[in-house]
Coordinates of C-alpha atoms (C1' of nucleotides) in Angstrom, one line a residue:
Chain A
M1 CA 187.7 136.4 97.1
E2 CA 185.2 137.1 94.4
T3 CA 186.1 134.1 92.4
K4 CA 185.2 131.6 95.0
P5 CA 181.5 131.1 94.0
E6 CA 182.5 130.8 90.3
R7 CA 184.9 128.2 91.3
H8 CA 182.3 126.2 93.0
R9 CA 179.9 126.4 90.2
Q10 CA 182.4 125.0 87.8
D11 CA 183.3 122.3 90.2
D12 CA 179.7 121.4 90.4
H13 CA 179.6 120.8 86.7
V14 CA 182.7 118.8 86.9
H15 CA 181.0 116.4 89.3
E16 CA 177.6 116.6 87.7
E17 CA 177.5 113.1 86.4
A18 CA 178.6 111.7 89.7
D19 CA 175.8 112.8 91.9
P20 CA 172.6 114.3 90.4
Q21 CA 171.3 115.1 93.8
E22 CA 174.4 116.9 94.8
R23 CA 174.4 118.6 91.5
G24 CA 170.9 119.8 91.9
D25 CA 171.6 121.1 95.4
A26 CA 174.6 123.0 94.2
A27 CA 172.8 124.5 91.3
M28 CA 170.1 125.7 93.6
E29 CA 172.5 127.0 96.0
H30 CA 174.3 129.1 93.5
G31 CA 171.2 130.2 91.8
A32 CA 172.0 128.5 88.6
L33 CA 168.8 126.6 88.5
T34 CA 166.9 129.3 86.8
L35 CA 169.2 129.2 83.8
Q36 CA 169.2 125.5 83.8
R37 CA 165.5 125.4 83.6
G38 CA 165.4 128.1 81.1
A39 CA 167.8 126.2 78.9
T40 CA 165.5 123.2 79.3
L41 CA 162.6 125.3 78.2
F42 CA 164.1 126.2 74.9
G43 CA 165.9 123.0 74.4
R44 CA 162.9 120.7 74.8
R45 CA 161.4 121.6 71.5
Q46 CA 164.3 120.2 69.7
D47 CA 164.6 117.1 71.7
E48 CA 161.5 115.5 72.8
D49 CA 162.9 112.2 73.7
G50 CA 163.7 110.8 77.1
A51 CA 167.0 112.7 77.1
R52 CA 165.0 115.8 78.0
R53 CA 164.8 114.6 81.5
R54 CA 168.6 114.7 81.7
E55 CA 168.6 118.1 80.1
I56 CA 166.4 119.5 82.7
R57 CA 168.9 118.8 85.4
E58 CA 172.1 119.1 83.4
V59 CA 171.7 121.7 80.8
D60 CA 173.3 124.8 82.0
F61 CA 174.5 127.8 80.0
F62 CA 177.5 127.9 82.2
S63 CA 178.3 124.2 81.7
R64 CA 179.0 124.7 78.0
D65 CA 181.3 127.5 78.6
S66 CA 183.0 125.9 81.5
G67 CA 183.4 122.8 79.4
A68 CA 184.8 125.0 76.7
W69 CA 187.4 126.6 78.9
R70 CA 188.4 123.2 80.2
Q71 CA 188.8 122.0 76.6
E72 CA 190.7 125.1 75.7
E73 CA 192.9 124.7 78.7
D74 CA 193.6 121.1 77.7
D75 CA 194.3 121.9 74.1
G76 CA 196.2 125.1 74.5
G77 CA 197.9 124.5 77.8
G78 CA 199.5 127.9 77.7
R79 CA 198.8 130.2 80.6
G80 CA 199.6 133.4 78.8
M81 CA 196.5 133.4 76.7
I82 CA 193.5 135.5 77.6
P83 CA 190.7 133.1 77.4
G84 CA 187.1 133.9 76.6
C85 CA 185.9 133.1 80.0
G86 CA 186.9 133.4 83.5
G87 CA 188.2 130.0 84.4
R88 CA 191.6 130.5 83.0
D89 CA 191.9 133.9 84.4
R90 CA 191.2 132.7 87.7
D91 CA 193.9 130.2 87.4
D92 CA 196.2 133.0 86.5
V93 CA 195.0 134.9 89.5
N94 CA 195.5 132.0 91.8
I95 CA 199.0 131.3 90.4
G96 CA 199.9 134.9 91.0
L97 CA 198.8 134.8 94.5
D98 CA 200.3 131.4 95.1
L99 CA 203.6 132.9 94.3
L100 CA 203.4 135.3 97.1
P101 CA 204.3 133.1 100.0
A102 CA 207.0 131.5 98.0
A103 CA 208.5 134.8 97.2
T104 CA 208.4 136.2 100.7
G105 CA 209.1 133.0 102.5
G106 CA 212.2 132.3 100.5
T107 CA 213.9 135.6 101.2
T108 CA 216.7 135.7 103.7
R109 CA 218.3 139.0 102.9
A110 CA 216.6 142.3 103.8
G111 CA 217.6 143.7 100.5
D112 CA 215.6 141.2 98.6
E113 CA 212.4 142.2 100.5
G114 CA 212.0 145.4 98.6
A115 CA 212.4 143.7 95.3
A116 CA 210.1 141.0 96.4
A117 CA 207.5 143.5 97.5
T118 CA 207.7 145.3 94.1
K119 CA 207.4 141.9 92.4
D120 CA 204.4 141.2 94.5
H121 CA 202.8 144.5 93.5
K122 CA 203.4 143.8 89.9
T123 CA 202.0 140.3 90.2
E124 CA 199.0 141.7 92.1
A125 CA 198.5 144.3 89.5
A126 CA 198.6 141.7 86.7
A127 CA 196.2 139.6 88.7
V128 CA 193.8 142.5 89.0
A129 CA 194.1 143.3 85.4
A130 CA 193.4 139.7 84.5
E131 CA 190.5 139.7 86.8
L132 CA 189.2 142.8 85.2
R133 CA 189.4 141.3 81.8
R134 CA 187.8 138.2 83.0
V135 CA 184.9 140.1 84.5
V136 CA 184.5 142.1 81.3
D137 CA 184.4 138.9 79.3
E138 CA 182.1 137.3 81.7
N139 CA 179.8 140.3 81.4
R140 CA 179.8 140.1 77.7
R141 CA 179.1 136.4 77.8
L142 CA 176.2 136.8 80.2
R143 CA 174.8 139.6 78.1
G144 CA 174.8 137.3 75.1
M145 CA 173.1 134.6 77.1
L146 CA 170.5 137.1 78.2
E147 CA 169.9 138.1 74.7
E148 CA 169.6 134.5 73.6
L149 CA 167.2 133.9 76.4
T150 CA 165.1 136.9 75.4
R151 CA 165.0 135.9 71.8
S152 CA 164.0 132.3 72.7
Y153 CA 161.3 133.5 75.0
G154 CA 160.0 135.9 72.4
T155 CA 159.8 133.1 69.9
L156 CA 158.0 130.9 72.3
Y157 CA 155.6 133.6 73.2
Q158 CA 154.8 134.3 69.6
Q159 CA 154.1 130.7 69.1
L160 CA 151.8 130.7 72.1
L161 CA 150.0 133.7 70.7
Q162 CA 149.7 132.0 67.4
V163 CA 148.2 129.0 68.9
T164 CA 145.8 131.1 70.9
Q165 CA 144.7 133.1 68.0
H166 CA 144.3 130.0 65.9
H167 CA 141.9 128.5 68.3
T168 CA 140.1 131.8 68.8
H169 CA 139.6 132.5 65.1
H170 CA 138.9 129.0 63.9
Q171 CA 136.6 127.8 66.6
H172 CA 134.6 130.5 68.2
P173 CA 135.4 134.0 67.0
D174 CA 132.0 135.2 68.1
L175 CA 132.4 134.2 71.7
M176 CA 135.6 136.1 71.9
S177 CA 133.7 139.3 71.8
N178 CA 130.8 138.2 73.8
R179 CA 131.8 137.2 77.3
S180 CA 128.2 137.1 78.6
S181 CA 127.4 134.3 76.2
L182 CA 129.6 131.8 78.0
P183 CA 127.7 128.8 79.1
H184 CA 128.4 127.1 82.4
T185 CA 130.7 124.3 81.5
H186 CA 132.0 121.3 83.4
L187 CA 135.4 120.1 82.4
T188 CA 136.0 116.4 82.5
P189 CA 139.2 114.5 81.6
V190 CA 138.4 112.5 78.6
G191 CA 141.4 112.6 76.4
A192 CA 145.1 113.1 76.2
P193 CA 146.9 116.3 75.6
T194 CA 148.2 116.7 72.1
N195 CA 148.4 120.2 71.0
T196 CA 151.2 122.5 71.3
G197 CA 149.4 125.2 73.2
T198 CA 149.2 123.1 76.3
R199 CA 152.7 121.9 75.8
Q200 CA 153.9 125.4 75.8
L201 CA 151.9 126.1 78.8
L202 CA 153.4 123.1 80.4
E203 CA 156.8 124.2 79.4
S204 CA 156.3 127.7 80.7
R205 CA 155.2 126.2 83.9
A206 CA 158.2 123.9 84.0
S207 CA 160.5 126.9 83.6
S208 CA 158.6 128.9 86.1
M209 CA 158.7 126.1 88.6
A210 CA 162.4 126.3 88.5
Q211 CA 162.6 130.0 89.2
P212 CA 164.3 130.3 92.5
N213 CA 162.4 132.3 95.0
A214 CA 164.7 135.0 96.2
E215 CA 163.0 135.4 99.6
A216 CA 162.2 131.8 100.3
G217 CA 165.6 130.6 99.6
A218 CA 164.6 128.8 96.5
E219 CA 162.7 126.3 98.6
D220 CA 159.7 125.2 97.0
E221 CA 159.0 125.5 93.4
A222 CA 160.0 128.9 93.2
S223 CA 157.5 128.5 90.8
E224 CA 156.4 131.2 92.5
D225 CA 157.4 133.5 89.9
A226 CA 154.9 131.6 88.1
G227 CA 153.1 134.7 88.7
E228 CA 153.0 134.9 92.4
A229 CA 156.2 135.8 94.1
S230 CA 158.1 138.0 91.9
P231 CA 157.2 141.6 91.7
S232 CA 155.0 142.6 88.8
P233 CA 155.4 146.0 87.3
S234 CA 151.9 146.0 86.1
N235 CA 150.6 145.2 89.5
A236 CA 152.9 146.9 91.8
G237 CA 151.8 150.3 92.9
N238 CA 148.5 150.2 91.3
N239 CA 146.5 149.4 94.3
D240 CA 144.6 152.6 94.2
G241 CA 142.0 153.0 91.6
D242 CA 141.0 149.4 91.9
R243 CA 138.3 149.9 89.4
K244 CA 140.8 151.1 86.9
R245 CA 143.2 148.3 87.5
K246 CA 140.9 145.6 86.3
M247 CA 141.8 146.0 82.7
F248 CA 145.4 145.1 83.1
Q249 CA 145.4 142.4 85.7
D250 CA 145.4 138.9 84.7
G251 CA 146.3 135.6 86.0
T252 CA 148.9 134.4 83.7
A253 CA 151.5 132.2 85.1
L254 CA 154.2 132.8 82.6
P255 CA 157.5 134.1 83.7
R256 CA 157.2 137.7 84.7
E257 CA 160.8 138.8 84.7
N258 CA 160.5 139.3 81.0
G259 CA 158.9 142.4 79.9
E260 CA 157.0 140.5 77.3
Q261 CA 155.0 138.9 80.0
Q262 CA 153.6 142.3 80.7
A263 CA 152.9 142.7 77.1
S264 CA 150.8 139.5 77.4
S265 CA 148.7 141.2 79.9
A266 CA 148.4 144.3 77.8
E267 CA 147.4 142.3 74.8
L268 CA 144.5 140.8 76.6
P269 CA 142.8 143.8 78.1
G270 CA 139.8 143.1 80.2
R271 CA 140.6 139.5 80.7
K272 CA 140.9 139.3 84.4
A273 CA 140.8 135.7 85.5
R274 CA 139.5 134.5 88.7
V275 CA 140.2 131.2 90.2
S276 CA 137.7 129.7 92.5
V277 CA 138.6 126.9 94.8
R278 CA 135.9 124.8 96.4
A279 CA 137.0 123.0 99.5
R280 CA 135.4 121.5 102.5
S281 CA 136.2 123.4 105.6
E282 CA 134.5 124.1 108.8
A283 CA 136.7 127.1 109.4
P284 CA 135.4 130.5 108.2
M285 CA 138.4 130.7 105.8
I286 CA 140.8 128.2 104.4
S287 CA 144.4 128.7 105.4
D288 CA 146.4 129.3 102.3
G289 CA 149.6 130.6 103.7
C290 CA 148.9 134.3 103.0
Q291 CA 147.9 137.0 105.3
W292 CA 144.5 138.5 104.5
R293 CA 142.6 141.5 105.8
K294 CA 138.9 141.6 105.5
Y295 CA 137.6 144.8 103.9
G296 CA 134.1 144.1 103.3
Q297 CA 131.2 141.7 103.5
K298 CA 128.1 141.5 101.4
M299 CA 125.0 139.5 101.1
A300 CA 125.2 138.0 97.7
K301 CA 122.1 137.3 95.7
G302 CA 121.0 133.7 95.8
N303 CA 123.0 132.7 98.8
P304 CA 122.0 133.1 102.4
C305 CA 125.6 133.1 103.4
P306 CA 127.4 136.4 103.3
R307 CA 130.4 136.9 101.0
A308 CA 133.5 138.2 102.6
Y309 CA 136.1 140.2 100.8
Y310 CA 139.7 140.0 101.7
R311 CA 142.9 141.6 100.4
C312 CA 146.4 140.4 100.8
T313 CA 148.3 142.2 103.5
M314 CA 151.7 140.6 103.1
A315 CA 152.8 143.6 101.0
V316 CA 151.6 147.1 101.1
A317 CA 150.4 147.3 97.6
C318 CA 149.6 143.7 96.9
P319 CA 146.7 143.7 94.5
V320 CA 145.6 140.1 95.3
R321 CA 142.1 139.8 96.7
K322 CA 139.9 136.9 97.5
Q323 CA 136.3 136.3 98.2
V324 CA 135.1 133.7 100.6
Q325 CA 131.6 132.4 100.7
R326 CA 130.0 129.2 101.7
C327 CA 128.1 127.2 99.2
A328 CA 124.4 127.7 99.4
E329 CA 123.7 124.1 98.7
D330 CA 126.2 122.7 101.1
K331 CA 127.5 125.0 103.8
T332 CA 130.4 122.7 104.5
I333 CA 131.9 123.8 101.2
L334 CA 133.9 126.9 101.3
V335 CA 134.3 128.7 98.0
T336 CA 137.4 130.9 97.8
T337 CA 137.9 133.0 94.8
Y338 CA 141.3 134.5 94.1
E339 CA 142.1 137.4 91.9
G340 CA 145.3 139.0 90.9
H341 CA 149.0 138.4 91.4
H342 CA 151.0 138.8 94.5
N343 CA 153.6 141.4 94.0
H344 CA 155.8 140.1 96.8
P345 CA 157.6 136.9 97.7
L346 CA 155.4 134.3 99.2
P347 CA 156.2 132.0 102.1
P348 CA 156.6 128.3 101.1
A349 CA 153.3 127.5 102.6
A350 CA 151.5 129.8 100.3
T351 CA 153.2 128.9 97.1
T352 CA 151.2 125.8 96.3
M353 CA 147.9 127.5 96.4
A354 CA 149.3 130.5 94.6
N355 CA 150.7 128.3 91.9
T356 CA 147.5 126.5 91.5
T357 CA 145.5 129.6 91.1
S358 CA 148.1 131.2 89.0
A359 CA 148.3 128.3 86.6
A360 CA 144.6 128.0 86.4
A361 CA 144.3 131.6 85.6
A362 CA 147.0 131.2 83.0
M363 CA 145.0 128.4 81.5
L364 CA 142.0 130.6 81.5
L365 CA 143.7 133.6 79.9
S366 CA 146.4 132.1 77.8
G367 CA 145.1 128.8 76.7
P368 CA 143.9 128.2 73.2
A369 CA 140.4 127.9 74.4
T370 CA 139.7 130.2 77.2
S371 CA 136.8 130.6 79.5
R372 CA 134.9 132.8 77.2
D373 CA 135.6 131.3 73.9
G374 CA 136.6 128.0 75.3
A375 CA 133.6 126.6 76.9
A376 CA 131.7 125.8 73.8
A377 CA 135.0 124.8 72.1
L378 CA 135.7 122.4 74.8
L379 CA 132.3 120.9 74.6
G380 CA 133.0 120.0 71.0
H381 CA 136.6 119.0 71.5
P382 CA 136.8 116.6 74.4
A383 CA 140.5 116.2 74.0
A384 CA 141.0 119.8 74.6
L385 CA 139.3 119.4 77.9
F386 CA 141.8 117.2 79.3
H387 CA 144.3 119.4 77.7
H388 CA 143.5 122.3 79.9
H389 CA 143.4 120.1 82.9
S390 CA 146.9 119.0 82.3
S391 CA 148.1 122.5 82.1
I392 CA 147.0 123.3 85.6
P393 CA 149.6 122.1 88.0
Y394 CA 147.2 121.2 90.8
A395 CA 144.0 121.2 88.9
S396 CA 141.0 119.4 90.1
T397 CA 139.4 116.9 87.8
M398 CA 136.4 118.9 88.0
A399 CA 136.9 122.4 86.8
T400 CA 134.1 124.8 86.0
L401 CA 134.2 127.7 83.7
S402 CA 131.7 130.2 84.5
A403 CA 130.3 133.1 82.6
S404 CA 127.8 134.3 85.2
A405 CA 130.6 136.2 86.8
P406 CA 131.8 139.4 85.2
F407 CA 135.2 137.9 84.9
P408 CA 136.3 134.6 83.4
T409 CA 136.4 132.3 86.3
I410 CA 137.6 128.8 86.7
T411 CA 136.5 126.7 89.6
L412 CA 138.7 124.0 91.0
D413 CA 136.5 121.6 92.9
L414 CA 138.4 119.9 95.7
T415 CA 135.4 118.4 97.3
Q416 CA 135.1 115.4 95.1
A417 CA 135.7 111.9 96.4
P418 CA 137.8 109.4 94.6
P419 CA 136.0 107.0 92.3
P420 CA 134.9 103.6 93.5
G421 CA 136.7 100.5 92.5
A422 CA 139.9 102.3 91.6
A423 CA 143.0 100.2 92.2
G424 CA 144.4 100.6 95.6
S425 CA 142.0 103.1 96.8
G426 CA 140.9 100.9 99.6
N427 CA 144.3 100.8 101.1
L428 CA 145.2 104.3 100.4
L429 CA 142.4 106.1 101.9
P430 CA 141.9 105.1 105.5
H431 CA 138.8 106.3 107.2
H432 CA 139.1 109.2 109.4
G433 CA 137.0 111.5 111.4
L434 CA 136.4 113.9 108.6
Q435 CA 133.6 112.0 106.9
R436 CA 132.0 114.3 104.4
P437 CA 128.9 114.0 102.4
P438 CA 129.5 113.4 98.8
V439 CA 129.0 116.3 96.5
G440 CA 128.8 116.7 92.8
V441 CA 126.8 114.6 90.4
G442 CA 128.6 111.6 89.0
I443 CA 131.9 113.2 88.3
H444 CA 134.6 111.7 90.4
P445 CA 138.3 112.2 90.2
P446 CA 140.5 109.2 90.1
T447 CA 142.2 108.0 93.1
M448 CA 145.8 107.9 94.2
P449 CA 147.9 105.4 92.3
F450 CA 150.3 104.9 95.1
P451 CA 150.2 104.8 98.9
V452 CA 149.5 108.1 100.5
P453 CA 151.6 109.3 103.3
P454 CA 149.6 109.2 106.5
P455 CA 149.4 113.0 106.9
L456 CA 148.3 113.5 103.4
A457 CA 145.7 110.7 103.4
M458 CA 144.1 112.4 106.3
F459 CA 143.1 115.3 104.1
L460 CA 141.7 113.2 101.3
P461 CA 138.1 113.0 100.7
P462 CA 136.6 109.8 102.2
Q463 CA 136.3 106.8 100.1
R464 CA 133.0 106.2 98.6
P465 CA 131.3 102.9 98.0
P466 CA 131.0 101.8 94.4
T467 CA 128.1 103.4 92.6
A468 CA 126.2 101.4 90.1
T469 CA 125.2 104.5 88.2
M470 CA 128.8 105.5 87.5
P471 CA 129.6 105.7 83.8
A472 CA 131.8 102.9 82.8
G473 CA 134.4 105.2 81.4
L474 CA 135.0 106.8 84.7
H475 CA 136.2 103.5 86.1
Q476 CA 139.1 103.5 83.7
V477 CA 141.7 105.5 85.4
T478 CA 144.5 106.6 83.0
R479 CA 147.9 107.3 84.1
Q480 CA 147.6 110.9 83.5
Q481 CA 144.4 111.0 85.5
Q482 CA 146.2 109.4 88.3
Q483 CA 148.8 112.1 88.2
Q484 CA 146.1 114.7 88.1
S485 CA 144.7 113.1 91.2
V486 CA 148.0 113.6 92.8
M487 CA 147.9 117.2 92.0
E488 CA 144.4 117.8 93.2
T489 CA 145.1 115.9 96.3
V490 CA 148.0 118.0 97.0
T491 CA 145.9 121.1 96.7
A492 CA 143.1 119.6 98.7
A493 CA 145.5 118.7 101.4
I494 CA 147.0 122.1 101.6
T495 CA 143.7 123.7 101.3
A496 CA 142.1 121.8 104.1
D497 CA 145.0 121.7 106.5
P498 CA 146.5 124.6 108.4
N499 CA 149.6 122.6 108.8
F500 CA 151.0 123.7 105.5
T501 CA 154.5 122.7 105.5
T502 CA 153.8 119.2 106.6
A503 CA 151.0 118.8 104.0
L504 CA 153.2 120.3 101.3
A505 CA 156.1 118.0 102.2
A506 CA 153.8 115.1 102.1
A507 CA 152.4 116.1 98.9
I508 CA 155.8 116.6 97.4
S509 CA 156.7 113.1 98.5
S510 CA 153.6 111.8 96.9
V511 CA 154.4 113.5 93.6
I512 CA 157.9 112.1 93.8
A513 CA 156.7 108.7 94.5
A514 CA 154.3 108.9 91.5
G515 CA 156.9 110.3 89.2
G516 CA 159.6 107.8 90.0
P517 CA 160.7 105.0 87.7
H518 CA 158.8 102.6 89.9
Q519 CA 155.4 103.3 91.2
A520 CA 156.2 103.2 94.8
Q521 CA 154.4 100.7 96.8
Q522 CA 155.4 102.2 100.0
P523 CA 156.0 105.8 101.0
N524 CA 159.5 106.8 100.3
P525 CA 161.8 107.6 103.1
R526 CA 161.1 111.3 102.7
G527 CA 157.5 110.6 102.9
S528 CA 157.9 108.5 106.0
N529 CA 159.8 111.2 107.7
V530 CA 157.3 113.7 106.7
G531 CA 154.6 111.5 107.9
A532 CA 156.2 111.2 111.3
N533 CA 156.8 114.8 111.4
G534 CA 153.2 115.5 110.4
E535 CA 151.9 113.3 113.1
A536 CA 154.0 115.0 115.6
N537 CA 152.8 118.3 114.5
G538 CA 149.3 117.1 114.6
G539 CA 149.3 117.3 118.3
V540 CA 151.3 120.5 118.6
A541 CA 150.1 123.8 117.7
S542 CA 152.8 125.6 115.8
T543 CA 152.9 128.2 113.2
A544 CA 153.5 127.6 109.5
T545 CA 156.6 129.6 109.8
D546 CA 157.9 127.5 112.6
R547 CA 157.3 124.3 110.6
S548 CA 158.8 125.8 107.6
S549 CA 162.0 126.7 109.4
S550 CA 162.2 123.4 111.0
D551 CA 161.7 121.4 107.9
G552 CA 165.0 119.8 108.0
G553 CA 166.8 123.0 107.4
S554 CA 167.6 122.0 103.8
R555 CA 165.8 124.4 101.6
S556 CA 168.0 123.7 98.7
T557 CA 167.4 120.1 98.9
S558 CA 163.6 120.4 99.2
G559 CA 163.7 122.8 96.3
V560 CA 165.4 120.3 94.2
R561 CA 163.0 117.7 95.2
V562 CA 160.2 119.9 94.2
A563 CA 161.8 120.5 90.9
S564 CA 162.4 116.8 90.4
A565 CA 158.8 116.2 91.3
C566 CA 157.7 118.7 88.7
D567 CA 160.0 117.1 86.2
A568 CA 158.5 113.8 86.9
V569 CA 155.0 115.1 86.4
L570 CA 156.0 116.8 83.2
H571 CA 157.7 113.6 82.0
H572 CA 154.5 111.6 82.5
V573 CA 152.4 114.2 80.8
D574 CA 154.7 114.1 77.9
N575 CA 154.7 110.4 77.7
V576 CA 150.9 110.4 77.5
S577 CA 150.9 113.1 74.9
N578 CA 153.5 111.3 72.8
Chain B
dC1 C1' 147.5 152.3 120.4
dG2 C1' 147.8 149.8 116.3
dA3 C1' 145.7 146.3 113.7
dC4 C1' 141.7 144.2 112.4
dT5 C1' 136.6 143.6 111.8
dT6 C1' 132.1 145.3 111.1
dT7 C1' 128.8 147.6 108.5
dG8 C1' 126.4 151.1 106.1
dA9 C1' 127.2 154.1 102.2
dC10 C1' 128.9 154.8 97.9
dC11 C1' 130.2 153.8 93.0
dG12 C1' 130.1 151.7 88.6
dG13 C1' 128.5 148.2 85.4
dC14 C1' 124.7 146.1 83.4
dG15 C1' 120.0 144.8 82.1
dC16 C1' 115.4 146.3 81.4
Chain C
dG1 C1' 116.8 156.6 83.1
dC2 C1' 116.2 153.6 86.8
dG3 C1' 117.0 149.8 89.7
dC4 C1' 119.7 145.9 90.8
dC5 C1' 123.9 144.0 92.1
dG6 C1' 128.8 143.3 92.9
dG7 C1' 132.5 145.4 94.8
dT8 C1' 134.9 148.9 97.5
dC9 C1' 135.5 152.5 100.9
dA10 C1' 135.8 154.3 105.3
dA11 C1' 134.1 155.4 109.9
dA12 C1' 133.1 153.2 114.0
dG13 C1' 133.8 149.4 117.0
dT14 C1' 136.6 145.6 118.8
dC15 C1' 140.6 143.2 120.4
dG16 C1' 145.1 142.1 122.1

DNA sequence: CGACTTTGACCGGCGC
DNA sequence: GCGCCGGTCAAAGTCG
């Protein structure tokens, strides 16, 4: 019967308070998480206190209505009324159907059967009519919700634009029109996020992280839609004429279902972000979960190593391309530059990198101080530096904005080792066979503030001995920096390891451990399991798909865990900013 | 045989 | 206008 899923959804809300985990699973299963997160997105601005955490998991557009109809049922009690939503009608339907066996089962005379059948038909007709009314009402209600969502999104987007314009006009209006004047800038975390621009970015990310991935079964931060998984009208079908497409491709990570997101792209013509990821890898190309086809190779100026050009082949018209080139100074470093949005769903293994690049591009294009106008601004406003960092979900502590490229480019450096002397680093980063020479000059990301699951620790950069020349300030690891480290470590792990699912699961566990009420001193059960799994996989060659499908078989659960992890990260960021 | 890689040619942007 | 350079195309070659 059609009413079955609705029934379940309402039942879920009835039991919400009893079991958050179960509630989350149910929400994910029934696809309600998107609306829940959407509600959180718009509700957060009104309530910035700790209750927001509860809202994220509990606020649901349906819950209010379902609660209303329960209230109405309790108050009115009459079943003849036509309620404003479907719950009551379903009860009517059920009652009608329940009468069927009673009517037929109780007849003993053949003459009554005809009357009973007629009564059945009438009851059924009434039920259908009631059901029809219910559907109409439901449709009207959903339409209202959609309009409300659209309005709220529009308001948020306008605020984002205002913030962006404010920074652009008041700080560096000249740079806005002169891309080539952008200096090469290193971003270092030196402050706490305070302004609303980043907060909005964070919130948009939070909402996008909750978007269920239709193809991936809502596993993994469906965040995908954060610009990677959901089809993009602006990108789809424009693969030909690549030279023409450049003006309207960007890297924003805002929700893309809304048409205004496309307007965002249109309002920022020529701003085509690129996200460069530096990672150590002996392989010719890092495994990021996507399928790529090489379409060209060139010798780039100033680098003896050729640059390879790849395009995504997971969809026919996917506009995403990437360039892979080894670093001239250190050939163990592989520089991968991503450009564009995927116009197709991504496998879970590919979502993390996609989210990283997408969010970084979003920062680049939508942030108050973008690559072109932002470099100088950031130099003068240290707080803004960290600001941008915090808006990148898996950002490295060392991000570089470059103007030498024809497009605004942000580089996420995943080659840095943790700082010396950081608490717990000695225990957290066991030595392994992948000793790598330190790169970079004095800028070191913080270390993991909690034990690292074995499989994840394997991919971390090696521990470095204390350096006397380290600036004192770098030894002070803030809580937010620690979380940042979590994120960059996640990316580093997934970047360096072909075993994506295992690495991702371990990373998620790490995030969960970091975001929990207690800084976990030991890997949580999930992490332990993942660790065992990862070690098992370490000796067995298997495809990412295989691992994905064998990952416990609970996509909904893992999706909720990811959402919870994201919530935890957001929560901590908010704490710092407040 | 289809998919993929290789590689030289081509195109457009940009600086001088 | 010219040359440089980044990026892409497409034919030929390779591989499973």
